Amino acid sequence: MTVLHAKAFAPASVANVAIGFDILGFSIDALGDTVTAHRSPTPGVRITAIRGTQDDLPLEAAKNTAGRAVIAMVEQLKLDFGIEMEIDKGIPLSSGLGGSAASAVAAVVAVNALLPIPLSKLELLRFAMQGEAVASGSMHADNISPSLFGGLVLTVGIEHPRIKQIPVPQGIRAVIAHPHMYVSTKQARAILSRTVNLSDFVWQTANLAGFISGCYTDDIDMIRESFQDVVIEPQRQLLIPGFQDIRGAAMDAGALGCSISGAGPTMFALCLEADAPSVRQAMVAQFGKQDLGVDDWVIAIRSEGAHVVAV
Ligand code: HSE
């Protein structure tokens, strides 16, 4: 039976996770974008509606992350039908919560449900990455992969990406604090130095290895010791008012670590479940001192990732 309509949800995500710039991310099921795809007899990809945001997002498919991802899919699969899409944004724009990635992921998952023989998520990944490139100006999958697969996800490679879902110790929670302001991902990338000091390189690789091994071995001390970004965070922190105070308050409240979510301005902390309420309160209070309203969540880093919600 031909499927004519499909609606898919894709979660928000925290990219970089402090020590894995452009390669590590985790999903946030508490918010996400939804795309409804309709099979059309008229060839081509069209976006008929974007809801849930007051900001202007391009309806022109080639300039829209969801549209670009589906154009790539239609072209490569040589689909003999057209696609019309409606996008419901649940993720604030330029927030560092992976909104452009989630729209691209929800779009390819919805269109996949219209195919006679659906593709695997790994096959969908590369189409979604092309969509994300429209927004951020470069190909990286650290928001796409967790949004698509769910949980804490490592992506290795660009042309032929390999994915590893990393186990997160049971008792760990992520506190997410989204201040009501914007940071442009393109600008936050443009300010980064093209070179890395050798000792910073050593620390960052040690920290990434320590964090991943701590996750696999349930070693909370190793996670705490290694959860520090010595390369990107020092360069980007000036984009977030009160960054050091917010981070310091989270650490004083018992966080294992605290850093910038993606390109910011959202910040996140990892902590043990028992410390989550005080870490959350500390971060929100510090953002308040900067006269910034905040949306905040405490989540377990566990998720099925993007999925079809209705056909
Ligand atoms: N890894 C990316 C960055 C995520 O930090 O620039 C945002 O696209």
PDB file of C-alpha atoms and ligand atoms in Angstrom:
ATOM      1  CA  MET A   1       0.000   0.000   0.000  1.00  0.00           C
ATOM      2  CA  THR A   2       1.370   3.412  -0.962  1.00  0.00           C
ATOM      3  CA  VAL A   3       1.957   5.708   2.018  1.00  0.00           C
ATOM      4  CA  LEU A   4       0.781   9.224   1.104  1.00  0.00           C
ATOM      5  CA  HIS A   5       1.538  11.134   4.322  1.00  0.00           C
ATOM      6  CA  ALA A   6       3.993  10.663   7.176  1.00  0.00           C
ATOM      7  CA  LYS A   7       4.844  12.773  10.204  1.00  0.00           C
ATOM      8  CA  ALA A   8       8.165  12.396  12.041  1.00  0.00           C
ATOM      9  CA  PHE A   9       9.641  13.865  15.224  1.00  0.00           C
ATOM     10  CA  ALA A  10      13.362  14.559  15.718  1.00  0.00           C
ATOM     11  CA  PRO A  11      14.761  15.594  19.106  1.00  0.00           C
ATOM     12  CA  ALA A  12      16.945  18.584  19.935  1.00  0.00           C
ATOM     13  CA  SER A  13      20.576  17.903  20.797  1.00  0.00           C
ATOM     14  CA  VAL A  14      23.663  19.126  22.617  1.00  0.00           C
ATOM     15  CA  ALA A  15      26.620  19.104  20.216  1.00  0.00           C
ATOM     16  CA  ASN A  16      30.329  18.928  21.136  1.00  0.00           C
ATOM     17  CA  VAL A  17      29.535  17.757  24.722  1.00  0.00           C
ATOM     18  CA  ALA A  18      32.515  19.871  25.839  1.00  0.00           C
ATOM     19  CA  ILE A  19      35.302  17.592  24.635  1.00  0.00           C
ATOM     20  CA  GLY A  20      34.111  16.272  21.263  1.00  0.00           C
ATOM     21  CA  PHE A  21      34.012  19.299  18.956  1.00  0.00           C
ATOM     22  CA  ASP A  22      32.064  18.405  15.800  1.00  0.00           C
ATOM     23  CA  ILE A  23      32.052  14.663  16.606  1.00  0.00           C
ATOM     24  CA  LEU A  24      30.048  14.090  19.801  1.00  0.00           C
ATOM     25  CA  GLY A  25      26.463  14.959  20.737  1.00  0.00           C
ATOM     26  CA  PHE A  26      23.471  13.806  22.785  1.00  0.00           C
ATOM     27  CA  SER A  27      19.758  14.043  22.160  1.00  0.00           C
ATOM     28  CA  ILE A  28      17.172  15.939  24.227  1.00  0.00           C
ATOM     29  CA  ASP A  29      13.786  14.279  23.874  1.00  0.00           C
ATOM     30  CA  ALA A  30      12.054  17.051  25.831  1.00  0.00           C
ATOM     31  CA  LEU A  31      11.909  19.212  22.718  1.00  0.00           C
ATOM     32  CA  GLY A  32      12.179  18.704  18.999  1.00  0.00           C
ATOM     33  CA  ASP A  33      10.946  19.510  15.514  1.00  0.00           C
ATOM     34  CA  THR A  34       8.194  17.721  13.596  1.00  0.00           C
ATOM     35  CA  VAL A  35       7.930  17.414   9.829  1.00  0.00           C
ATOM     36  CA  THR A  36       4.905  16.149   7.912  1.00  0.00           C
ATOM     37  CA  ALA A  37       5.706  14.912   4.399  1.00  0.00           C
ATOM     38  CA  HIS A  38       3.127  14.402   1.657  1.00  0.00           C
ATOM     39  CA  ARG A  39       3.660  12.449  -1.539  1.00  0.00           C
ATOM     40  CA  SER A  40       2.787  14.666  -4.506  1.00  0.00           C
ATOM     41  CA  PRO A  41       2.216  13.834  -8.196  1.00  0.00           C
ATOM     42  CA  THR A  42       4.063  17.071  -9.064  1.00  0.00           C
ATOM     43  CA  PRO A  43       7.846  16.522  -9.088  1.00  0.00           C
ATOM     44  CA  GLY A  44      10.123  18.597  -6.852  1.00  0.00           C
ATOM     45  CA  VAL A  45      10.377  19.474  -3.167  1.00  0.00           C
ATOM     46  CA  ARG A  46       8.159  22.195  -1.701  1.00  0.00           C
ATOM     47  CA  ILE A  47       7.747  23.539   1.808  1.00  0.00           C
ATOM     48  CA  THR A  48       4.164  24.640   2.250  1.00  0.00           C
ATOM     49  CA  ALA A  49       4.262  25.812   5.885  1.00  0.00           C
ATOM     50  CA  ILE A  50       6.667  26.542   8.723  1.00  0.00           C
ATOM     51  CA  ARG A  51       4.979  26.913  12.104  1.00  0.00           C
ATOM     52  CA  GLY A  52       6.177  27.429  15.662  1.00  0.00           C
ATOM     53  CA  THR A  53       8.616  30.275  15.089  1.00  0.00           C
ATOM     54  CA  GLN A  54       8.285  33.996  14.699  1.00  0.00           C
ATOM     55  CA  ASP A  55      11.624  34.238  12.938  1.00  0.00           C
ATOM     56  CA  ASP A  56      11.846  34.060   9.179  1.00  0.00           C
ATOM     57  CA  LEU A  57      12.968  30.687   7.901  1.00  0.00           C
ATOM     58  CA  PRO A  58      13.281  30.138   4.146  1.00  0.00           C
ATOM     59  CA  LEU A  59      10.346  28.410   2.475  1.00  0.00           C
ATOM     60  CA  GLU A  60      12.537  27.910  -0.593  1.00  0.00           C
ATOM     61  CA  ALA A  61      13.496  24.258  -0.294  1.00  0.00           C
ATOM     62  CA  ALA A  62      17.120  24.614  -1.429  1.00  0.00           C
ATOM     63  CA  LYS A  63      17.792  27.192   1.291  1.00  0.00           C
ATOM     64  CA  ASN A  64      16.027  25.349   4.086  1.00  0.00           C
ATOM     65  CA  THR A  65      17.775  22.607   6.087  1.00  0.00           C
ATOM     66  CA  ALA A  66      14.817  20.226   5.807  1.00  0.00           C
ATOM     67  CA  GLY A  67      14.287  21.084   2.150  1.00  0.00           C
ATOM     68  CA  ARG A  68      17.949  20.668   1.224  1.00  0.00           C
ATOM     69  CA  ALA A  69      18.152  17.276   2.913  1.00  0.00           C
ATOM     70  CA  VAL A  70      15.064  16.030   1.061  1.00  0.00           C
ATOM     71  CA  ILE A  71      16.289  17.438  -2.286  1.00  0.00           C
ATOM     72  CA  ALA A  72      19.473  15.368  -1.801  1.00  0.00           C
ATOM     73  CA  MET A  73      17.358  12.323  -1.037  1.00  0.00           C
ATOM     74  CA  VAL A  74      15.010  12.796  -4.022  1.00  0.00           C
ATOM     75  CA  GLU A  75      17.926  13.341  -6.409  1.00  0.00           C
ATOM     76  CA  GLN A  76      20.031  10.430  -5.235  1.00  0.00           C
ATOM     77  CA  LEU A  77      17.125   7.976  -5.023  1.00  0.00           C
ATOM     78  CA  LYS A  78      15.659   9.307  -8.307  1.00  0.00           C
ATOM     79  CA  LEU A  79      12.186   9.375  -6.766  1.00  0.00           C
ATOM     80  CA  ASP A  80       9.441   9.567  -9.373  1.00  0.00           C
ATOM     81  CA  PHE A  81       7.130  11.646  -7.191  1.00  0.00           C
ATOM     82  CA  GLY A  82       7.317  15.054  -5.530  1.00  0.00           C
ATOM     83  CA  ILE A  83       7.348  15.951  -1.825  1.00  0.00           C
ATOM     84  CA  GLU A  84       5.433  18.637   0.032  1.00  0.00           C
ATOM     85  CA  MET A  85       6.405  19.326   3.620  1.00  0.00           C
ATOM     86  CA  GLU A  86       5.081  21.172   6.637  1.00  0.00           C
ATOM     87  CA  ILE A  87       7.579  21.980   9.382  1.00  0.00           C
ATOM     88  CA  ASP A  88       6.609  22.487  13.015  1.00  0.00           C
ATOM     89  CA  LYS A  89       9.511  24.045  14.899  1.00  0.00           C
ATOM     90  CA  GLY A  90       9.718  23.054  18.548  1.00  0.00           C
ATOM     91  CA  ILE A  91      13.354  24.123  18.995  1.00  0.00           C
ATOM     92  CA  PRO A  92      14.270  27.797  19.324  1.00  0.00           C
ATOM     93  CA  LEU A  93      16.436  29.137  16.487  1.00  0.00           C
ATOM     94  CA  SER A  94      20.139  29.937  17.007  1.00  0.00           C
ATOM     95  CA  SER A  95      19.942  28.458  20.490  1.00  0.00           C
ATOM     96  CA  GLY A  96      22.682  25.837  20.305  1.00  0.00           C
ATOM     97  CA  LEU A  97      20.082  23.101  20.615  1.00  0.00           C
ATOM     98  CA  GLY A  98      20.417  21.619  17.133  1.00  0.00           C
ATOM     99  CA  GLY A  99      17.227  23.024  15.618  1.00  0.00           C
ATOM    100  CA  SER A 100      18.463  23.086  12.025  1.00  0.00           C
ATOM    101  CA  ALA A 101      19.699  19.509  12.364  1.00  0.00           C
ATOM    102  CA  ALA A 102      16.416  18.327  13.888  1.00  0.00           C
ATOM    103  CA  SER A 103      14.387  19.775  11.008  1.00  0.00           C
ATOM    104  CA  ALA A 104      16.625  18.012   8.485  1.00  0.00           C
ATOM    105  CA  VAL A 105      16.441  14.741  10.433  1.00  0.00           C
ATOM    106  CA  ALA A 106      12.654  14.860  10.894  1.00  0.00           C
ATOM    107  CA  ALA A 107      12.291  15.581   7.164  1.00  0.00           C
ATOM    108  CA  VAL A 108      14.350  12.613   5.957  1.00  0.00           C
ATOM    109  CA  VAL A 109      12.680  10.283   8.479  1.00  0.00           C
ATOM    110  CA  ALA A 110       9.207  11.418   7.343  1.00  0.00           C
ATOM    111  CA  VAL A 111      10.067  11.070   3.637  1.00  0.00           C
ATOM    112  CA  ASN A 112      11.654   7.685   4.329  1.00  0.00           C
ATOM    113  CA  ALA A 113       8.259   6.459   5.535  1.00  0.00           C
ATOM    114  CA  LEU A 114       6.827   7.292   2.076  1.00  0.00           C
ATOM    115  CA  LEU A 115       9.325   5.015   0.309  1.00  0.00           C
ATOM    116  CA  PRO A 116       8.295   1.517  -0.775  1.00  0.00           C
ATOM    117  CA  ILE A 117      11.518   0.174   0.774  1.00  0.00           C
ATOM    118  CA  PRO A 118      12.683   2.495   3.581  1.00  0.00           C
ATOM    119  CA  LEU A 119      16.387   3.205   4.061  1.00  0.00           C
ATOM    120  CA  SER A 120      18.350   2.556   7.252  1.00  0.00           C
ATOM    121  CA  LYS A 121      19.124   5.448   9.604  1.00  0.00           C
ATOM    122  CA  LEU A 122      22.766   5.233   8.568  1.00  0.00           C
ATOM    123  CA  GLU A 123      21.723   5.797   4.955  1.00  0.00           C
ATOM    124  CA  LEU A 124      19.535   8.742   5.997  1.00  0.00           C
ATOM    125  CA  LEU A 125      22.407  10.334   7.915  1.00  0.00           C
ATOM    126  CA  ARG A 126      24.229  11.642   4.858  1.00  0.00           C
ATOM    127  CA  PHE A 127      21.115  13.278   3.416  1.00  0.00           C
ATOM    128  CA  ALA A 128      20.409  15.001   6.725  1.00  0.00           C
ATOM    129  CA  MET A 129      24.045  16.189   6.903  1.00  0.00           C
ATOM    130  CA  GLN A 130      23.601  18.001   3.596  1.00  0.00           C
ATOM    131  CA  GLY A 131      20.645  19.836   5.074  1.00  0.00           C
ATOM    132  CA  GLU A 132      22.575  20.872   8.184  1.00  0.00           C
ATOM    133  CA  ALA A 133      25.369  22.279   5.996  1.00  0.00           C
ATOM    134  CA  VAL A 134      22.928  24.927   4.703  1.00  0.00           C
ATOM    135  CA  ALA A 135      22.573  26.347   8.210  1.00  0.00           C
ATOM    136  CA  SER A 136      26.027  26.033   9.694  1.00  0.00           C
ATOM    137  CA  GLY A 137      28.144  26.391   6.538  1.00  0.00           C
ATOM    138  CA  SER A 138      30.042  23.158   7.088  1.00  0.00           C
ATOM    139  CA  MET A 139      29.497  19.397   7.092  1.00  0.00           C
ATOM    140  CA  HIS A 140      29.451  18.023  10.608  1.00  0.00           C
ATOM    141  CA  ALA A 141      27.095  15.555  12.196  1.00  0.00           C
ATOM    142  CA  ASP A 142      27.347  16.155  15.928  1.00  0.00           C
ATOM    143  CA  ASN A 143      23.735  17.419  16.075  1.00  0.00           C
ATOM    144  CA  ILE A 144      22.419  15.255  13.233  1.00  0.00           C
ATOM    145  CA  SER A 145      23.634  11.899  14.590  1.00  0.00           C
ATOM    146  CA  PRO A 146      22.177  12.138  18.120  1.00  0.00           C
ATOM    147  CA  SER A 147      18.921  13.573  16.774  1.00  0.00           C
ATOM    148  CA  LEU A 148      18.634  10.675  14.329  1.00  0.00           C
ATOM    149  CA  PHE A 149      19.907   7.786  16.459  1.00  0.00           C
ATOM    150  CA  GLY A 150      19.229   9.002  20.015  1.00  0.00           C
ATOM    151  CA  GLY A 151      21.374   9.102  23.149  1.00  0.00           C
ATOM    152  CA  LEU A 152      25.062  10.011  23.292  1.00  0.00           C
ATOM    153  CA  VAL A 153      26.495   9.502  19.823  1.00  0.00           C
ATOM    154  CA  LEU A 154      30.010   9.661  18.376  1.00  0.00           C
ATOM    155  CA  THR A 155      30.382  10.267  14.629  1.00  0.00           C
ATOM    156  CA  VAL A 156      33.631   9.325  12.915  1.00  0.00           C
ATOM    157  CA  GLY A 157      34.123  10.461   9.329  1.00  0.00           C
ATOM    158  CA  ILE A 158      32.275  12.791   6.970  1.00  0.00           C
ATOM    159  CA  GLU A 159      32.156  11.059   3.579  1.00  0.00           C
ATOM    160  CA  HIS A 160      31.384   7.661   5.068  1.00  0.00           C
ATOM    161  CA  PRO A 161      30.381   8.455   8.631  1.00  0.00           C
ATOM    162  CA  ARG A 162      30.485   5.746  11.243  1.00  0.00           C
ATOM    163  CA  ILE A 163      28.275   5.989  14.299  1.00  0.00           C
ATOM    164  CA  LYS A 164      28.737   4.719  17.836  1.00  0.00           C
ATOM    165  CA  GLN A 165      26.049   5.076  20.490  1.00  0.00           C
ATOM    166  CA  ILE A 166      27.935   5.425  23.756  1.00  0.00           C
ATOM    167  CA  PRO A 167      26.455   4.107  27.004  1.00  0.00           C
ATOM    168  CA  VAL A 168      25.901   6.787  29.650  1.00  0.00           C
ATOM    169  CA  PRO A 169      26.146   5.679  33.305  1.00  0.00           C
ATOM    170  CA  GLN A 170      22.641   5.196  34.767  1.00  0.00           C
ATOM    171  CA  GLY A 171      22.805   7.889  37.430  1.00  0.00           C
ATOM    172  CA  ILE A 172      23.927  10.733  35.158  1.00  0.00           C
ATOM    173  CA  ARG A 173      21.565  13.541  34.196  1.00  0.00           C
ATOM    174  CA  ALA A 174      22.041  16.522  31.905  1.00  0.00           C
ATOM    175  CA  VAL A 175      20.829  19.954  32.983  1.00  0.00           C
ATOM    176  CA  ILE A 176      20.098  22.197  30.005  1.00  0.00           C
ATOM    177  CA  ALA A 177      19.665  25.972  30.376  1.00  0.00           C
ATOM    178  CA  HIS A 178      18.634  27.955  27.319  1.00  0.00           C
ATOM    179  CA  PRO A 179      18.900  31.741  27.765  1.00  0.00           C
ATOM    180  CA  HIS A 180      16.608  33.908  25.676  1.00  0.00           C
ATOM    181  CA  MET A 181      19.195  35.254  23.256  1.00  0.00           C
ATOM    182  CA  TYR A 182      20.708  34.234  19.914  1.00  0.00           C
ATOM    183  CA  VAL A 183      24.164  33.151  18.815  1.00  0.00           C
ATOM    184  CA  SER A 184      24.830  32.570  15.122  1.00  0.00           C
ATOM    185  CA  THR A 185      26.522  29.222  14.536  1.00  0.00           C
ATOM    186  CA  LYS A 186      28.340  30.608  11.499  1.00  0.00           C
ATOM    187  CA  GLN A 187      29.772  33.455  13.586  1.00  0.00           C
ATOM    188  CA  ALA A 188      30.629  31.173  16.498  1.00  0.00           C
ATOM    189  CA  ARG A 189      32.605  29.027  14.054  1.00  0.00           C
ATOM    190  CA  ALA A 190      34.204  32.003  12.346  1.00  0.00           C
ATOM    191  CA  ILE A 191      35.826  33.248  15.578  1.00  0.00           C
ATOM    192  CA  LEU A 192      37.667  29.974  16.181  1.00  0.00           C
ATOM    193  CA  SER A 193      41.415  29.866  15.677  1.00  0.00           C
ATOM    194  CA  ARG A 194      42.521  27.545  12.839  1.00  0.00           C
ATOM    195  CA  THR A 195      45.431  26.228  14.911  1.00  0.00           C
ATOM    196  CA  VAL A 196      45.634  24.414  18.239  1.00  0.00           C
ATOM    197  CA  ASN A 197      48.458  24.676  20.706  1.00  0.00           C
ATOM    198  CA  LEU A 198      50.240  21.321  21.236  1.00  0.00           C
ATOM    199  CA  SER A 199      49.648  21.072  24.986  1.00  0.00           C
ATOM    200  CA  ASP A 200      45.949  21.934  24.495  1.00  0.00           C
ATOM    201  CA  PHE A 201      45.776  19.207  21.868  1.00  0.00           C
ATOM    202  CA  VAL A 202      47.226  16.705  24.343  1.00  0.00           C
ATOM    203  CA  TRP A 203      44.744  17.701  27.066  1.00  0.00           C
ATOM    204  CA  GLN A 204      41.754  17.708  24.764  1.00  0.00           C
ATOM    205  CA  THR A 205      42.530  14.245  23.368  1.00  0.00           C
ATOM    206  CA  ALA A 206      43.179  12.930  26.900  1.00  0.00           C
ATOM    207  CA  ASN A 207      39.883  14.422  28.047  1.00  0.00           C
ATOM    208  CA  LEU A 208      37.918  12.945  25.151  1.00  0.00           C
ATOM    209  CA  ALA A 209      39.479   9.527  25.700  1.00  0.00           C
ATOM    210  CA  GLY A 210      38.919   9.812  29.461  1.00  0.00           C
ATOM    211  CA  PHE A 211      35.291  10.778  29.062  1.00  0.00           C
ATOM    212  CA  ILE A 212      34.482   7.994  26.600  1.00  0.00           C
ATOM    213  CA  SER A 213      36.298   5.353  28.664  1.00  0.00           C
ATOM    214  CA  GLY A 214      34.547   6.665  31.802  1.00  0.00           C
ATOM    215  CA  CYS A 215      31.186   6.194  30.076  1.00  0.00           C
ATOM    216  CA  TYR A 216      32.004   2.611  29.071  1.00  0.00           C
ATOM    217  CA  THR A 217      33.302   1.669  32.524  1.00  0.00           C
ATOM    218  CA  ASP A 218      30.809   3.584  34.713  1.00  0.00           C
ATOM    219  CA  ASP A 219      33.724   5.574  36.114  1.00  0.00           C
ATOM    220  CA  ILE A 220      32.194   8.807  37.412  1.00  0.00           C
ATOM    221  CA  ASP A 221      35.540  10.129  38.694  1.00  0.00           C
ATOM    222  CA  MET A 222      37.086   9.715  35.246  1.00  0.00           C
ATOM    223  CA  ILE A 223      34.135  11.531  33.683  1.00  0.00           C
ATOM    224  CA  ARG A 224      34.452  14.400  36.174  1.00  0.00           C
ATOM    225  CA  GLU A 225      38.227  14.699  35.728  1.00  0.00           C
ATOM    226  CA  SER A 226      38.117  14.663  31.954  1.00  0.00           C
ATOM    227  CA  PHE A 227      35.057  16.790  31.297  1.00  0.00           C
ATOM    228  CA  GLN A 228      36.771  20.005  30.322  1.00  0.00           C
ATOM    229  CA  ASP A 229      37.054  21.695  26.934  1.00  0.00           C
ATOM    230  CA  VAL A 230      40.436  23.411  26.757  1.00  0.00           C
ATOM    231  CA  VAL A 231      40.224  24.334  23.053  1.00  0.00           C
ATOM    232  CA  ILE A 232      36.824  25.673  21.960  1.00  0.00           C
ATOM    233  CA  GLU A 233      35.185  26.902  25.176  1.00  0.00           C
ATOM    234  CA  PRO A 234      37.920  29.433  26.029  1.00  0.00           C
ATOM    235  CA  GLN A 235      37.381  31.042  22.615  1.00  0.00           C
ATOM    236  CA  ARG A 236      33.580  31.041  22.648  1.00  0.00           C
ATOM    237  CA  GLN A 237      32.772  31.873  26.246  1.00  0.00           C
ATOM    238  CA  LEU A 238      32.733  35.612  25.537  1.00  0.00           C
ATOM    239  CA  LEU A 239      29.590  35.037  23.438  1.00  0.00           C
ATOM    240  CA  ILE A 240      27.646  34.107  26.599  1.00  0.00           C
ATOM    241  CA  PRO A 241      27.140  36.838  29.243  1.00  0.00           C
ATOM    242  CA  GLY A 242      28.236  35.602  32.673  1.00  0.00           C
ATOM    243  CA  PHE A 243      29.654  32.351  31.309  1.00  0.00           C
ATOM    244  CA  GLN A 244      32.256  31.878  34.061  1.00  0.00           C
ATOM    245  CA  ASP A 245      29.724  32.609  36.829  1.00  0.00           C
ATOM    246  CA  ILE A 246      27.194  30.182  35.376  1.00  0.00           C
ATOM    247  CA  ARG A 247      29.786  27.452  34.975  1.00  0.00           C
ATOM    248  CA  GLY A 248      31.229  28.138  38.420  1.00  0.00           C
ATOM    249  CA  ALA A 249      27.790  28.001  40.074  1.00  0.00           C
ATOM    250  CA  ALA A 250      27.003  24.695  38.363  1.00  0.00           C
ATOM    251  CA  MET A 251      30.318  23.216  39.529  1.00  0.00           C
ATOM    252  CA  ASP A 252      29.809  24.508  43.091  1.00  0.00           C
ATOM    253  CA  ALA A 253      26.369  22.864  43.068  1.00  0.00           C
ATOM    254  CA  GLY A 254      27.990  19.505  42.326  1.00  0.00           C
ATOM    255  CA  ALA A 255      28.094  19.271  38.518  1.00  0.00           C
ATOM    256  CA  LEU A 256      30.591  16.831  37.000  1.00  0.00           C
ATOM    257  CA  GLY A 257      31.188  19.385  34.273  1.00  0.00           C
ATOM    258  CA  CYS A 258      29.511  22.325  32.563  1.00  0.00           C
ATOM    259  CA  SER A 259      30.020  23.785  29.112  1.00  0.00           C
ATOM    260  CA  ILE A 260      28.430  25.319  26.027  1.00  0.00           C
ATOM    261  CA  SER A 261      25.785  23.387  24.112  1.00  0.00           C
ATOM    262  CA  GLY A 262      26.908  23.366  20.480  1.00  0.00           C
ATOM    263  CA  ALA A 263      27.738  26.892  19.375  1.00  0.00           C
ATOM    264  CA  GLY A 264      25.725  28.353  22.297  1.00  0.00           C
ATOM    265  CA  PRO A 265      24.190  30.279  23.919  1.00  0.00           C
ATOM    266  CA  THR A 266      22.545  27.310  25.657  1.00  0.00           C
ATOM    267  CA  MET A 267      24.700  25.827  28.409  1.00  0.00           C
ATOM    268  CA  PHE A 268      24.520  22.345  29.867  1.00  0.00           C
ATOM    269  CA  ALA A 269      25.926  20.489  32.840  1.00  0.00           C
ATOM    270  CA  LEU A 270      26.334  16.805  33.533  1.00  0.00           C
ATOM    271  CA  CYS A 271      25.650  15.755  37.121  1.00  0.00           C
ATOM    272  CA  LEU A 272      24.449  12.909  39.276  1.00  0.00           C
ATOM    273  CA  GLU A 273      20.669  12.637  39.569  1.00  0.00           C
ATOM    274  CA  ALA A 274      20.684  13.759  43.234  1.00  0.00           C
ATOM    275  CA  ASP A 275      22.522  16.990  42.344  1.00  0.00           C
ATOM    276  CA  ALA A 276      20.377  17.878  39.330  1.00  0.00           C
ATOM    277  CA  PRO A 277      17.861  20.160  41.155  1.00  0.00           C
ATOM    278  CA  SER A 278      20.598  22.300  42.749  1.00  0.00           C
ATOM    279  CA  VAL A 279      22.681  22.452  39.555  1.00  0.00           C
ATOM    280  CA  ARG A 280      19.585  23.515  37.643  1.00  0.00           C
ATOM    281  CA  GLN A 281      18.698  26.175  40.180  1.00  0.00           C
ATOM    282  CA  ALA A 282      22.263  27.507  40.243  1.00  0.00           C
ATOM    283  CA  MET A 283      22.476  27.879  36.477  1.00  0.00           C
ATOM    284  CA  VAL A 284      19.050  29.509  36.139  1.00  0.00           C
ATOM    285  CA  ALA A 285      19.840  31.948  38.975  1.00  0.00           C
ATOM    286  CA  GLN A 286      23.113  33.000  37.335  1.00  0.00           C
ATOM    287  CA  PHE A 287      21.484  33.573  33.962  1.00  0.00           C
ATOM    288  CA  GLY A 288      18.895  35.649  35.850  1.00  0.00           C
ATOM    289  CA  LYS A 289      21.685  37.887  37.145  1.00  0.00           C
ATOM    290  CA  GLN A 290      22.452  38.666  33.498  1.00  0.00           C
ATOM    291  CA  ASP A 291      18.781  39.677  33.032  1.00  0.00           C
ATOM    292  CA  LEU A 292      18.258  36.675  30.795  1.00  0.00           C
ATOM    293  CA  GLY A 293      15.117  34.559  30.949  1.00  0.00           C
ATOM    294  CA  VAL A 294      15.823  30.842  30.715  1.00  0.00           C
ATOM    295  CA  ASP A 295      14.088  27.639  29.652  1.00  0.00           C
ATOM    296  CA  ASP A 296      15.553  24.663  31.457  1.00  0.00           C
ATOM    297  CA  TRP A 297      15.313  20.908  31.515  1.00  0.00           C
ATOM    298  CA  VAL A 298      16.783  17.956  33.383  1.00  0.00           C
ATOM    299  CA  ILE A 299      17.039  14.864  31.208  1.00  0.00           C
ATOM    300  CA  ALA A 300      18.367  11.341  31.237  1.00  0.00           C
ATOM    301  CA  ILE A 301      20.507  10.847  28.134  1.00  0.00           C
ATOM    302  CA  ARG A 302      18.490   8.009  26.710  1.00  0.00           C
ATOM    303  CA  SER A 303      16.332   8.090  23.609  1.00  0.00           C
ATOM    304  CA  GLU A 304      15.237   6.215  20.514  1.00  0.00           C
ATOM    305  CA  GLY A 305      16.066   9.279  18.420  1.00  0.00           C
ATOM    306  CA  ALA A 306      13.960  10.443  15.501  1.00  0.00           C
ATOM    307  CA  HIS A 307      10.863   8.418  14.712  1.00  0.00           C
ATOM    308  CA  VAL A 308       7.664   8.397  12.717  1.00  0.00           C
ATOM    309  CA  VAL A 309       4.715   9.559  14.831  1.00  0.00           C
ATOM    310  CA  ALA A 310       1.901   9.141  12.301  1.00  0.00           C
ATOM    311  CA  VAL A 311       1.325   7.795   8.774  1.00  0.00           C
TER     312      VAL A 311
HETATM  313  N1  HSE B   1      29.927  21.428  16.454  1.00  0.00           N
HETATM  314  C1  HSE B   1      29.224  22.567  15.977  1.00  0.00           C
HETATM  315  C2  HSE B   1      29.866  23.826  16.539  1.00  0.00           C
HETATM  316  C3  HSE B   1      27.790  22.496  16.414  1.00  0.00           C
HETATM  317  O1  HSE B   1      30.117  23.860  17.736  1.00  0.00           O
HETATM  318  O2  HSE B   1      30.108  24.754  15.775  1.00  0.00           O
HETATM  319  C4  HSE B   1      26.937  23.594  15.865  1.00  0.00           C
HETATM  320  O3  HSE B   1      26.616  23.358  14.513  1.00  0.00           O
END
